[in-house]
Short mmCIF file of C-alpha atoms and ligand atoms in Angstrom, two decimals:
data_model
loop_
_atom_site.label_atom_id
_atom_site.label_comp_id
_atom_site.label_asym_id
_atom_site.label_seq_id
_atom_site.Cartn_x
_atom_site.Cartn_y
_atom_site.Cartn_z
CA UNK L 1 0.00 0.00 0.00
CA UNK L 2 1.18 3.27 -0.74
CA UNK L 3 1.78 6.01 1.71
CA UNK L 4 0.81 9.07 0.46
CA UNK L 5 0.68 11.24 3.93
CA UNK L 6 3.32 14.34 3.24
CA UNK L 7 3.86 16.85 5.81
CA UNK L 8 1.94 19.70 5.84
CA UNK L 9 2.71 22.98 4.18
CA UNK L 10 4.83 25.31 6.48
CA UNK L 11 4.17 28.65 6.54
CA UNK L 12 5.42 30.18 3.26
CA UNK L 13 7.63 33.11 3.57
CA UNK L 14 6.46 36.38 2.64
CA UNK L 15 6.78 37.30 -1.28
CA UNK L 16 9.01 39.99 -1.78
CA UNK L 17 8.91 40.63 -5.56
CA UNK L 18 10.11 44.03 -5.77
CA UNK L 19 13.55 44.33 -6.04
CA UNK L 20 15.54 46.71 -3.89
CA UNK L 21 18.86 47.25 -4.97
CA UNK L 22 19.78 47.91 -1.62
CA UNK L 23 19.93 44.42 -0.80
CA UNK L 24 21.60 42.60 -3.66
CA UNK L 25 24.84 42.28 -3.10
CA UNK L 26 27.08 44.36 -5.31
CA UNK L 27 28.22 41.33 -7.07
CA UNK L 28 24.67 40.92 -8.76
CA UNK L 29 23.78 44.02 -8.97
CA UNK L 30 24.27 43.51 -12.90
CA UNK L 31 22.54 40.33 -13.05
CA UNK L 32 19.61 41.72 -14.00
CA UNK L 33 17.82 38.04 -15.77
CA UNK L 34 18.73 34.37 -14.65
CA UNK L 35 20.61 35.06 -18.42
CA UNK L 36 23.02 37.32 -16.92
CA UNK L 37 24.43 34.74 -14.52
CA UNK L 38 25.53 32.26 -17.22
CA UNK L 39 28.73 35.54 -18.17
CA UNK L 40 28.94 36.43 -14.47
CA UNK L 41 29.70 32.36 -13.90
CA UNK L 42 32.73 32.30 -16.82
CA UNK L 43 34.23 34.86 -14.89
CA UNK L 44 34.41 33.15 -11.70
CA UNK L 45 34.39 29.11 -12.72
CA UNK L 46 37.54 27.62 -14.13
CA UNK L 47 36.88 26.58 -17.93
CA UNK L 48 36.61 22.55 -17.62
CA UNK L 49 33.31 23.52 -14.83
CA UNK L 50 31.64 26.34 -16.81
CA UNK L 51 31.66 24.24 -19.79
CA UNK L 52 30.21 21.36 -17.82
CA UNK L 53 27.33 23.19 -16.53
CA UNK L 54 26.95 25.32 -19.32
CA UNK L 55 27.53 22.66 -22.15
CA UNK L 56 24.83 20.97 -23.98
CA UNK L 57 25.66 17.90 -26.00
CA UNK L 58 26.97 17.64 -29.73
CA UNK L 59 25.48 20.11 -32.11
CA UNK L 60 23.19 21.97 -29.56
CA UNK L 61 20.05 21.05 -31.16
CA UNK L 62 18.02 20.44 -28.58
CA UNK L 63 19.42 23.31 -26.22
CA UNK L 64 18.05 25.69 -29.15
CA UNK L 65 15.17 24.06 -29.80
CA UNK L 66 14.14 24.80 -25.60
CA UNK L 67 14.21 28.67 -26.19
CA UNK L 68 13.18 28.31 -29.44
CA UNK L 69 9.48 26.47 -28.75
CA UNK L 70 9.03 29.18 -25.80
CA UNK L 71 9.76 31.91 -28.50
CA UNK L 72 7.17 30.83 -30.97
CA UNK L 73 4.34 30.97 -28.27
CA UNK L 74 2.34 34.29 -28.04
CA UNK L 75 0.57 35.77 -25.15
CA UNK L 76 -3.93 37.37 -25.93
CA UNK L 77 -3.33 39.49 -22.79
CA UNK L 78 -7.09 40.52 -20.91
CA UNK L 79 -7.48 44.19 -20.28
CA UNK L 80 -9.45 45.91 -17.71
CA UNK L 81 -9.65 43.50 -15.29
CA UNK L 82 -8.57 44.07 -11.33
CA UNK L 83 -5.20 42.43 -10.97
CA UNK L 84 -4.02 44.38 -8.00
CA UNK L 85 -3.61 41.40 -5.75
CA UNK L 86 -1.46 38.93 -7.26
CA UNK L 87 -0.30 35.63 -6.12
CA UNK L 88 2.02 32.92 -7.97
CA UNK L 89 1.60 30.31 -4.94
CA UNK L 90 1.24 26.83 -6.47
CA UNK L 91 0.40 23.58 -4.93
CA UNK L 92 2.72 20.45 -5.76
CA UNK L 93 2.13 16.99 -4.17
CA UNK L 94 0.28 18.52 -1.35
CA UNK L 95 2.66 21.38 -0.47
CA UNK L 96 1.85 24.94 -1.26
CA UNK L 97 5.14 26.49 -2.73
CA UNK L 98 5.74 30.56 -2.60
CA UNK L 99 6.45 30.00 -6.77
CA UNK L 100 5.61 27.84 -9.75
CA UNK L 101 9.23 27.17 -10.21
CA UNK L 102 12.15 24.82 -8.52
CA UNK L 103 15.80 23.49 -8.86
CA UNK L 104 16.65 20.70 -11.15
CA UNK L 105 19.14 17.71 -9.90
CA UNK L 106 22.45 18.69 -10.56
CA UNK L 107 25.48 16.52 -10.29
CA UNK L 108 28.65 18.12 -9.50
CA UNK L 109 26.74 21.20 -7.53
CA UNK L 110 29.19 21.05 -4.72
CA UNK L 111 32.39 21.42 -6.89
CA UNK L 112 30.54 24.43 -8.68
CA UNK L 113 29.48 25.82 -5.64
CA UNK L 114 31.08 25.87 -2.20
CA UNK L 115 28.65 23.08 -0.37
CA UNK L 116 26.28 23.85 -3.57
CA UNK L 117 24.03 20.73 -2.74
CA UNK L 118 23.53 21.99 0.78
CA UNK L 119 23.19 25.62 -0.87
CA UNK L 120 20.46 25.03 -3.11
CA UNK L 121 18.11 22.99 -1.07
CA UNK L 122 18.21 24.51 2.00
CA UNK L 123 17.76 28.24 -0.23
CA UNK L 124 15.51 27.00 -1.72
CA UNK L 125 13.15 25.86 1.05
CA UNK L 126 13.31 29.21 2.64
CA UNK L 127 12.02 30.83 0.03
CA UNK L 128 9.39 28.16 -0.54
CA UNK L 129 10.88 26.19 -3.47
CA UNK L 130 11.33 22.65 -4.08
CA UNK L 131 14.89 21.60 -5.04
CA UNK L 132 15.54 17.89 -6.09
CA UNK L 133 18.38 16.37 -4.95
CA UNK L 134 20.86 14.60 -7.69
CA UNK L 135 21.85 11.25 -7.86
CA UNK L 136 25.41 11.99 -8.74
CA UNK L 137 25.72 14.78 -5.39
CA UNK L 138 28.64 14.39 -3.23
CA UNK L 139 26.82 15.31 -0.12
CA UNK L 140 25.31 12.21 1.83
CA UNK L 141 21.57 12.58 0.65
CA UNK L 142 20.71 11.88 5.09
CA UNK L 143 22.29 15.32 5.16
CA UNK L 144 20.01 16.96 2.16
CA UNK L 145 17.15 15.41 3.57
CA UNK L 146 17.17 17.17 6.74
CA UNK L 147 17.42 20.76 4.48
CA UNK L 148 14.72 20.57 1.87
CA UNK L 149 11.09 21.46 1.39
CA UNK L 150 8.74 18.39 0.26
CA UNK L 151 12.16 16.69 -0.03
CA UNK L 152 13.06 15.28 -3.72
CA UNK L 153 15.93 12.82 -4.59
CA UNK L 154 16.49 12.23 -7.99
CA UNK L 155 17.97 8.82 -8.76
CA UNK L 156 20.40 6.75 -11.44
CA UNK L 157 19.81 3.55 -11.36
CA UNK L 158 21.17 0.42 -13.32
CA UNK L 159 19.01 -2.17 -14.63
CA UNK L 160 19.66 -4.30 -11.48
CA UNK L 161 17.28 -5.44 -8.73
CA UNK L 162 19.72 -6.14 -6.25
CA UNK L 163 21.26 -2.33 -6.82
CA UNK L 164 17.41 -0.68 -6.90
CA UNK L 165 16.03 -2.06 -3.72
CA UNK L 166 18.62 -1.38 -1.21
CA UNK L 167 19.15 2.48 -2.80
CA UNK L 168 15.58 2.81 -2.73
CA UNK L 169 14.96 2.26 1.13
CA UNK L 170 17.86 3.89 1.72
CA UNK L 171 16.15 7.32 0.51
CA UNK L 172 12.82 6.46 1.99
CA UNK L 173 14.90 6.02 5.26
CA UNK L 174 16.73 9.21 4.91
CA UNK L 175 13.02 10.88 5.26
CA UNK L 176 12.26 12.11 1.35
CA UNK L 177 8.89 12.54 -0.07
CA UNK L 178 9.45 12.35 -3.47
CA UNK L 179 11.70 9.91 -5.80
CA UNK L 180 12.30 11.16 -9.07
CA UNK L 181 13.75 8.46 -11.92
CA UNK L 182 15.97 9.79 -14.44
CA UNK L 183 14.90 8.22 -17.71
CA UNK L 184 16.86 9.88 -20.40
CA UNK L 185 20.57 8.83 -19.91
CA UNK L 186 20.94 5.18 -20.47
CA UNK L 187 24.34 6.10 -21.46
CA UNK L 188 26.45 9.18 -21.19
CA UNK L 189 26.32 11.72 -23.48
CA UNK L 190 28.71 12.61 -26.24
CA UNK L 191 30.02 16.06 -24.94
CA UNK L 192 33.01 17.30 -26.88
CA UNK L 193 33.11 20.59 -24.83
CA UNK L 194 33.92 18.17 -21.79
CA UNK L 195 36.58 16.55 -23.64
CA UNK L 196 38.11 19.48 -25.25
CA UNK L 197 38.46 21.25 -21.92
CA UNK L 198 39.80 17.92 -19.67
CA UNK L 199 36.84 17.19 -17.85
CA UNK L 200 35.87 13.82 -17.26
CA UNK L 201 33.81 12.37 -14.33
CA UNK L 202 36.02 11.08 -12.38
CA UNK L 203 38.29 13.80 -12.68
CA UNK L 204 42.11 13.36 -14.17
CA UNK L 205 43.63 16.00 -12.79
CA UNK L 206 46.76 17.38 -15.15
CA UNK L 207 48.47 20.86 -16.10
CA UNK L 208 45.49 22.12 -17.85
CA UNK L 209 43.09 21.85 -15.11
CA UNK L 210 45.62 23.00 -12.82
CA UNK L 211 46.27 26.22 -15.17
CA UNK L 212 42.44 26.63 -15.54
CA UNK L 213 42.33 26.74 -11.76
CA UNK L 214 45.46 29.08 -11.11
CA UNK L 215 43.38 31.74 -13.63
CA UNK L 216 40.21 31.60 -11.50
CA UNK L 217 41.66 31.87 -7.70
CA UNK L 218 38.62 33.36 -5.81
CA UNK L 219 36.77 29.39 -7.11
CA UNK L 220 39.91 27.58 -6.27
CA UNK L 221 40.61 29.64 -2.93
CA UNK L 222 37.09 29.97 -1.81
CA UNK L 223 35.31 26.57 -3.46
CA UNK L 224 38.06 23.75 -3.76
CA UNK L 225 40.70 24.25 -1.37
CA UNK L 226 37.40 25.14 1.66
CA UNK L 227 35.59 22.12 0.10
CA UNK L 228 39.10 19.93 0.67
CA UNK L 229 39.78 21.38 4.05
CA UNK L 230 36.58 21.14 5.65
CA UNK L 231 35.41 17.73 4.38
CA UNK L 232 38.15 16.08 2.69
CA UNK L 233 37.93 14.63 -1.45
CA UNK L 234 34.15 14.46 -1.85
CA UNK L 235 32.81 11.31 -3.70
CA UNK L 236 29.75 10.21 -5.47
CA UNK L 237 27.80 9.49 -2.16
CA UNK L 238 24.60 8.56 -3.63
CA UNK L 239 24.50 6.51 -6.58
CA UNK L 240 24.05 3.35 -4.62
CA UNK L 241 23.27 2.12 -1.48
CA UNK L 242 27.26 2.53 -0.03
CA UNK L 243 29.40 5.30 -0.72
CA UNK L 244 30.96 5.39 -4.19
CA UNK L 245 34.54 6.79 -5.60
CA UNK L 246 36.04 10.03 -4.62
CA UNK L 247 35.88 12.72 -8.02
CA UNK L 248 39.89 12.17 -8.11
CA UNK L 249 40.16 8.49 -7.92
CA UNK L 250 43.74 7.26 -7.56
CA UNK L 251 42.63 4.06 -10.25
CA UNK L 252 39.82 4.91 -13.01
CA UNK L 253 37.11 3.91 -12.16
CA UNK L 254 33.46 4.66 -13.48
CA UNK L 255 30.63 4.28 -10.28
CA UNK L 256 27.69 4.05 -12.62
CA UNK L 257 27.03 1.25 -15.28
CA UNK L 258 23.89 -0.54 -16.43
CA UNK L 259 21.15 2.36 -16.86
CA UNK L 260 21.03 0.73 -20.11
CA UNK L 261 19.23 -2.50 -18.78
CA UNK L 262 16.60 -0.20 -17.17
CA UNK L 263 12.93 -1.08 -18.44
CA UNK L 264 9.20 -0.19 -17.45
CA UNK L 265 9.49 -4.09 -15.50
CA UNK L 266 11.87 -1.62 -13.02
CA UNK L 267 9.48 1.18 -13.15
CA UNK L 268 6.84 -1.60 -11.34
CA UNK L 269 9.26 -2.66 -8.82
CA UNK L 270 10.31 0.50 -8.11
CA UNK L 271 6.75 1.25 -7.31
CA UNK L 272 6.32 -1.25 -4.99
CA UNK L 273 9.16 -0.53 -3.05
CA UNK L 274 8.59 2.87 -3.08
CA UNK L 275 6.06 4.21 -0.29
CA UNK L 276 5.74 8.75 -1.53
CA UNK L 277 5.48 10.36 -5.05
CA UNK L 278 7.12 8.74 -7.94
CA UNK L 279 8.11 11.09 -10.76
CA UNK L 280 9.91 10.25 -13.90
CA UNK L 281 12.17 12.43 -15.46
CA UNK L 282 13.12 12.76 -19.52
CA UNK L 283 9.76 11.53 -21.47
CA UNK L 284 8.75 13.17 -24.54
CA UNK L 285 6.61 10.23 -25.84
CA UNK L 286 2.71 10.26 -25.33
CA UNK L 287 3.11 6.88 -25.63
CA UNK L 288 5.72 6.71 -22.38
CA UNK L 289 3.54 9.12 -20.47
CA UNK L 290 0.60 6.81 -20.82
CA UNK L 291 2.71 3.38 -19.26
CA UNK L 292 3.74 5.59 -16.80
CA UNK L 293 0.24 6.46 -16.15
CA UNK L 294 -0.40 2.69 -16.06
CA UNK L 295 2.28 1.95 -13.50
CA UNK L 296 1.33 4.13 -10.99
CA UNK L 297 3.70 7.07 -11.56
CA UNK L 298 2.50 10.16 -9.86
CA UNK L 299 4.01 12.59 -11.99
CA UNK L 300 6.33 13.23 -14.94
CA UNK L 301 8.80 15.77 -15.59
CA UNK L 302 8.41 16.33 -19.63
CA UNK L 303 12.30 17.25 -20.40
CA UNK L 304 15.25 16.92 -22.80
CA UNK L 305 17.76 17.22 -20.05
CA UNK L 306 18.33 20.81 -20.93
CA UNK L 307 20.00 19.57 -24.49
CA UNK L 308 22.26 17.91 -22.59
CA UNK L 309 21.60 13.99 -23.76
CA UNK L 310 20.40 13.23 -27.06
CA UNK L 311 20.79 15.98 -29.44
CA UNK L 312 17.80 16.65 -31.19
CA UNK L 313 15.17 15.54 -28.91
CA UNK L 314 12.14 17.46 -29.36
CA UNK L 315 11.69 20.24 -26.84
CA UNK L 316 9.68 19.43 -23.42
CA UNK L 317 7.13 22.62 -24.53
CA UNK L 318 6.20 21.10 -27.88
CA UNK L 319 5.24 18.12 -26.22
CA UNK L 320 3.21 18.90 -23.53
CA UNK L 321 0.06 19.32 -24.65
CA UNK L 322 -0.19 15.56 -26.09
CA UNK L 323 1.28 14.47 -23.42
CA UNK L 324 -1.53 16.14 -21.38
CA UNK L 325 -3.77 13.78 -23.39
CA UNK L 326 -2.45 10.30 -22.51
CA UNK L 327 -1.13 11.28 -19.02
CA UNK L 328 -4.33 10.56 -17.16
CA UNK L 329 -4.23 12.73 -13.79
CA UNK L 330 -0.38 12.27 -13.45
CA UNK L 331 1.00 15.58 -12.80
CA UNK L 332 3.38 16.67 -15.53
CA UNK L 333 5.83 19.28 -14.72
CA UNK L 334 8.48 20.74 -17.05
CA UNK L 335 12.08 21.57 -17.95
CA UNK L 336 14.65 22.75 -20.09
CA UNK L 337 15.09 26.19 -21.20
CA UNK L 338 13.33 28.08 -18.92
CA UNK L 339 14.49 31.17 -18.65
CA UNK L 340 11.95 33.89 -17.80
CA UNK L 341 8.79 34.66 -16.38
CA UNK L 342 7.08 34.55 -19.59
CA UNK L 343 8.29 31.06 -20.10
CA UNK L 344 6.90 29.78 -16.51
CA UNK L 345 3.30 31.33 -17.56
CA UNK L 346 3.77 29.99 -21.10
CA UNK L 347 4.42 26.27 -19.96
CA UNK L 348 1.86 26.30 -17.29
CA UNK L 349 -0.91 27.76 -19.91
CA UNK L 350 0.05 24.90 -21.89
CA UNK L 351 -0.52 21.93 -18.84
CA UNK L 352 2.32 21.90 -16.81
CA UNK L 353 1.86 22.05 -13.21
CA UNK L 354 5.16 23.27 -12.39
CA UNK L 355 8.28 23.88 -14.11
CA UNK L 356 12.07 23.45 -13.04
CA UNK L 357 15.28 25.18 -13.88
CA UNK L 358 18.92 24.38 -14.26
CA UNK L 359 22.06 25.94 -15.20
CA UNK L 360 21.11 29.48 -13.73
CA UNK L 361 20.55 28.55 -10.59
CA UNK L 362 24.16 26.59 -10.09
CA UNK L 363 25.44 29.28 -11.81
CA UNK L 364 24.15 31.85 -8.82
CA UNK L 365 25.21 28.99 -6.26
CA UNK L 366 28.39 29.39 -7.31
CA UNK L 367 28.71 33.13 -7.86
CA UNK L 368 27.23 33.84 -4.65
CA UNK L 369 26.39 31.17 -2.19
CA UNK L 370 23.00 31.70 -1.15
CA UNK L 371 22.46 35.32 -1.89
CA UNK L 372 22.74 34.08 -5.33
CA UNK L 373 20.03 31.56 -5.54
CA UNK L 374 17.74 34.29 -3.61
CA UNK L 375 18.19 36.80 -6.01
CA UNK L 376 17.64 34.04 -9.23
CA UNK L 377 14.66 33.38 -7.79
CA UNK L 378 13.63 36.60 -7.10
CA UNK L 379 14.28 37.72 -10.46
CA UNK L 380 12.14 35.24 -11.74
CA UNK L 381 9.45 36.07 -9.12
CA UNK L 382 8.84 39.79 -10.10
CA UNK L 383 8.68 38.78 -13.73
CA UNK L 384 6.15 36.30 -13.17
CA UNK L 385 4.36 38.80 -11.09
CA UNK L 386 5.02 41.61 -13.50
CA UNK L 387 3.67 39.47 -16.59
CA UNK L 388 0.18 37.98 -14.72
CA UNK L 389 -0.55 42.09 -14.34
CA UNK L 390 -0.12 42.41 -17.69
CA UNK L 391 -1.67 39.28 -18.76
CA UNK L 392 -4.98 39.60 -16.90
CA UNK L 393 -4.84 37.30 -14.19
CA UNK L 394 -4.22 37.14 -10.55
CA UNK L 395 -4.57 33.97 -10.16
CA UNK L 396 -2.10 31.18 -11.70
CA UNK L 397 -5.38 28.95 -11.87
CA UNK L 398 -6.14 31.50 -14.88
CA UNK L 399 -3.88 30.64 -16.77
CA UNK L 400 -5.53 29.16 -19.55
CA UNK L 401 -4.46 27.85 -23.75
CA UNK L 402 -7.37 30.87 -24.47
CA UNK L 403 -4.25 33.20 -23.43
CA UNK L 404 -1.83 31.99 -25.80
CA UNK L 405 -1.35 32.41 -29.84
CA UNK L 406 0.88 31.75 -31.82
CA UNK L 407 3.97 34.93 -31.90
CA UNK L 408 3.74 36.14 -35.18
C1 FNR P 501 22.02 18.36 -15.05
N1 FNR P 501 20.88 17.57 -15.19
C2 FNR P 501 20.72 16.45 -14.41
N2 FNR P 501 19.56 15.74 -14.45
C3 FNR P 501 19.38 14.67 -13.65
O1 FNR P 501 18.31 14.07 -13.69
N3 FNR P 501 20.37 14.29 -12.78
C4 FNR P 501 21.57 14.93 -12.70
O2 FNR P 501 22.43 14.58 -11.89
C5 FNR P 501 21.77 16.04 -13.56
N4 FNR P 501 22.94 16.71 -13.55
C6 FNR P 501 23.06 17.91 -14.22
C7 FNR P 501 24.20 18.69 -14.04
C8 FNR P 501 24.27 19.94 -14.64
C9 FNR P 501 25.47 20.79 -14.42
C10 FNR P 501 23.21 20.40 -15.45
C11 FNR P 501 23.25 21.76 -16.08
C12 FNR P 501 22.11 19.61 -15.65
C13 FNR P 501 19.76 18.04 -16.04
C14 FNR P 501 18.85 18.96 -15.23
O3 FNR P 501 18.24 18.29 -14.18
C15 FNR P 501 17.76 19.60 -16.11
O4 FNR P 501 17.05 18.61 -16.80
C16 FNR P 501 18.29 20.64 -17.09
O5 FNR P 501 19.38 21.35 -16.55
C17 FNR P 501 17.18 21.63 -17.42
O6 FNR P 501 17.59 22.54 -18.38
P1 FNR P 501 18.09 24.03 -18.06
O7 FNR P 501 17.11 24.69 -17.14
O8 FNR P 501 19.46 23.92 -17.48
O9 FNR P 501 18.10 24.63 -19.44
#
């Protein structure tokens, strides 16, 4: 029998959506949109990490294609109407949540960011946004678990009973709510940019990442060397039921293998074993969204990985609404390419429920800690705000296809 008892939705915080530009911190104060932090983070991030996190895979087709599909949709604003007491609170699995918007899983967060796992969930649960935790983290997901709001771990998992159980309890132990499968990277992707600047996961360190280090100090000083010192080489810590490798391993050594076994047969078990919400992450296919449906998945998050696995998957947007159709009362949420306000009203117009973003906010993680990942999401905030006055509505429950056309 499932479990579906969640905690109850704490008091959200107030929302502050005007910006004062008292309080940013002066390091921001020219990030103006969640674009701005992408230049602000290739200042600060040595080149083999900005490339990671910025990178998308191949020729970039997908990544495109994500602000592409939101650029081709068109708002029919509403005049007249009495708008003058807006709210963008939006209920997810039972908890009310201050925004439409949260953080996508994202490995390597606290090499990016000093502690950036720790960083973004626990930021994000003050302001009253879910975060999801990644499966390749290198913080203990018992310490994430005691930081986040509605508590999300995203999981890899090999096609491998023995492997899935025991991980599997292991995060119902730790206390999360919600276990989201990652469906879209039965094998790792081809990225060049990786290769061409020395990354590889585990790292080899040699004199080009050392160089790229010695040109960005304030990351090496203030991210690696504190990260070292205080904890020691972190390792993948949650991609299985025991610790895995440490990022520098003194023999190579991959921790992950056998996502490409992975079938809907380990969707079921999953769900047995599995007492909250069950999400899966990377369908495009009507067709996947309705097995899902028939498997007892909860919700889906409709994504291309941000461009970042196969290149030229359609784009999450596009697919939505026939998703919508097959997906019975599964609650689809979105990501990839979101960028701005218009593109949060735009997807949840079109179905979603919620919507999730990536690069920007490691890139404000690692730029500035939490005061970073405040003001991304405060950004986004007043636009959404800004754009529902404009729009008509006061209400995200208004949002409706009728408001849409194409952009001409
Ligand atoms: C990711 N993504 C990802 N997804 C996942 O399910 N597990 C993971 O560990 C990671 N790791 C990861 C690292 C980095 C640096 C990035 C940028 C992305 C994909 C992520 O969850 C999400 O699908 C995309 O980032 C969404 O696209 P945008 O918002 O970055 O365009």
């Amino acid at each position: 029998m499932r479990d579906r008892t969640l905690s109850p939705p704490a008091q959200l915080p107030s929302l502050a959506v005007v910006r004062d530009p008292q309080k940013v911190p002066r390091r921001l104060r020219r990030v103006l949109s969640l674009h701005d932090f992408e230049p602000a983070a290739q200042r600060h991030l040595p080149r083999f990490l900005f490339g990671y996190v910025s990178g998308a895979v191949e020729e970039g087709l997908s990544h495109q294609a994500n602000r592409q599909a939101f650029a081709a949709v068109g708002f029919v604003p509403r005049a007249l109407r009495d708008v003058g007491r807006r709210s963008q609170a939006r209920e997810l699995f039972g908890q009310t949540y201050a925004h439409p918007f949260g953080i996508c899983p994202m490995g390597f967060s606290a090499v990016a960011a000093n502690d950036g796992d720790v960083v973004l969930t626990r930021t994000a649960a003050e302001i009253g946004m879910p975060a999801i935790c990644s499966g390749s983290s290198l913080t203990p997901l018992e310490r994430i678990a005691g930081e986040g709001r509605g508590r999300w771990f995203q999981a890899y998992l090999p096609g491998d009973d023995a492997h899935i159980v025991p991980l599997v309890e292991r995060v119902a132990a730790a206390g999360f709510e919600t276990l989201v499968l990652t469906v879209d990277v039965p094998v790792s992707a081809n990225r060049e940019n990786n290769i061409r600047n020395g990354f590889d996961a585990p790292f080899r360190p040699g004199l080009s990442l050392a160089w790229q280090c010695a040109l960005r100090p304030r990351w090496f000083a203030g991210t690696w060397l504190d990260t070292l010192r205080r904890r020691g080489m972190p390792h993948f810590e949650n991609m299985a039921v025991t610790r895995g490798p440490p990022i520098v391993p003194r023999a190579r050594v991959r921790p992950w293998g056998g996502r490409d076994r992975v079938t809907w047969a380990h969707v079921g078990l999953i769900r047995r074993h599995w007492p909250g919400r069950f999400v899966l992450k990377g369908i495009l296919s009507p067709d996947d969204a309705a097995i899902a449906a028939a498997e007892g998945v909860d919700g889906l998050i409709v994504s291309n990985h941000g461009g970042r696995q196969l290149d030229g998957a359609v784009s999450p947007l596009g697919q939505l609404a026939a998703i919508r159709e097959r997906a019975l009362d599964m609650t689809l949420m979105l990501d990839s390419g979101v960028r701005r306000g218009t593109d949060v009203l735009k997807a949840l117009a079109m179905g979603a429920q919620f919507v999730f973003i990536g690069r920007p906010f490691l890139f404000a993680a690692a730029i500035a800690g939490p005061a970073g990942v405040r003001h991304a999401a405060q950004l986004l905030g007043a636009e959404i705000d800004r754009d529902m006055a404009m729009l008509g509505i006061d209400r995200l429950a208004q949002l409706t296809p009728e408001l849409l056309g194409p952009l001409r």
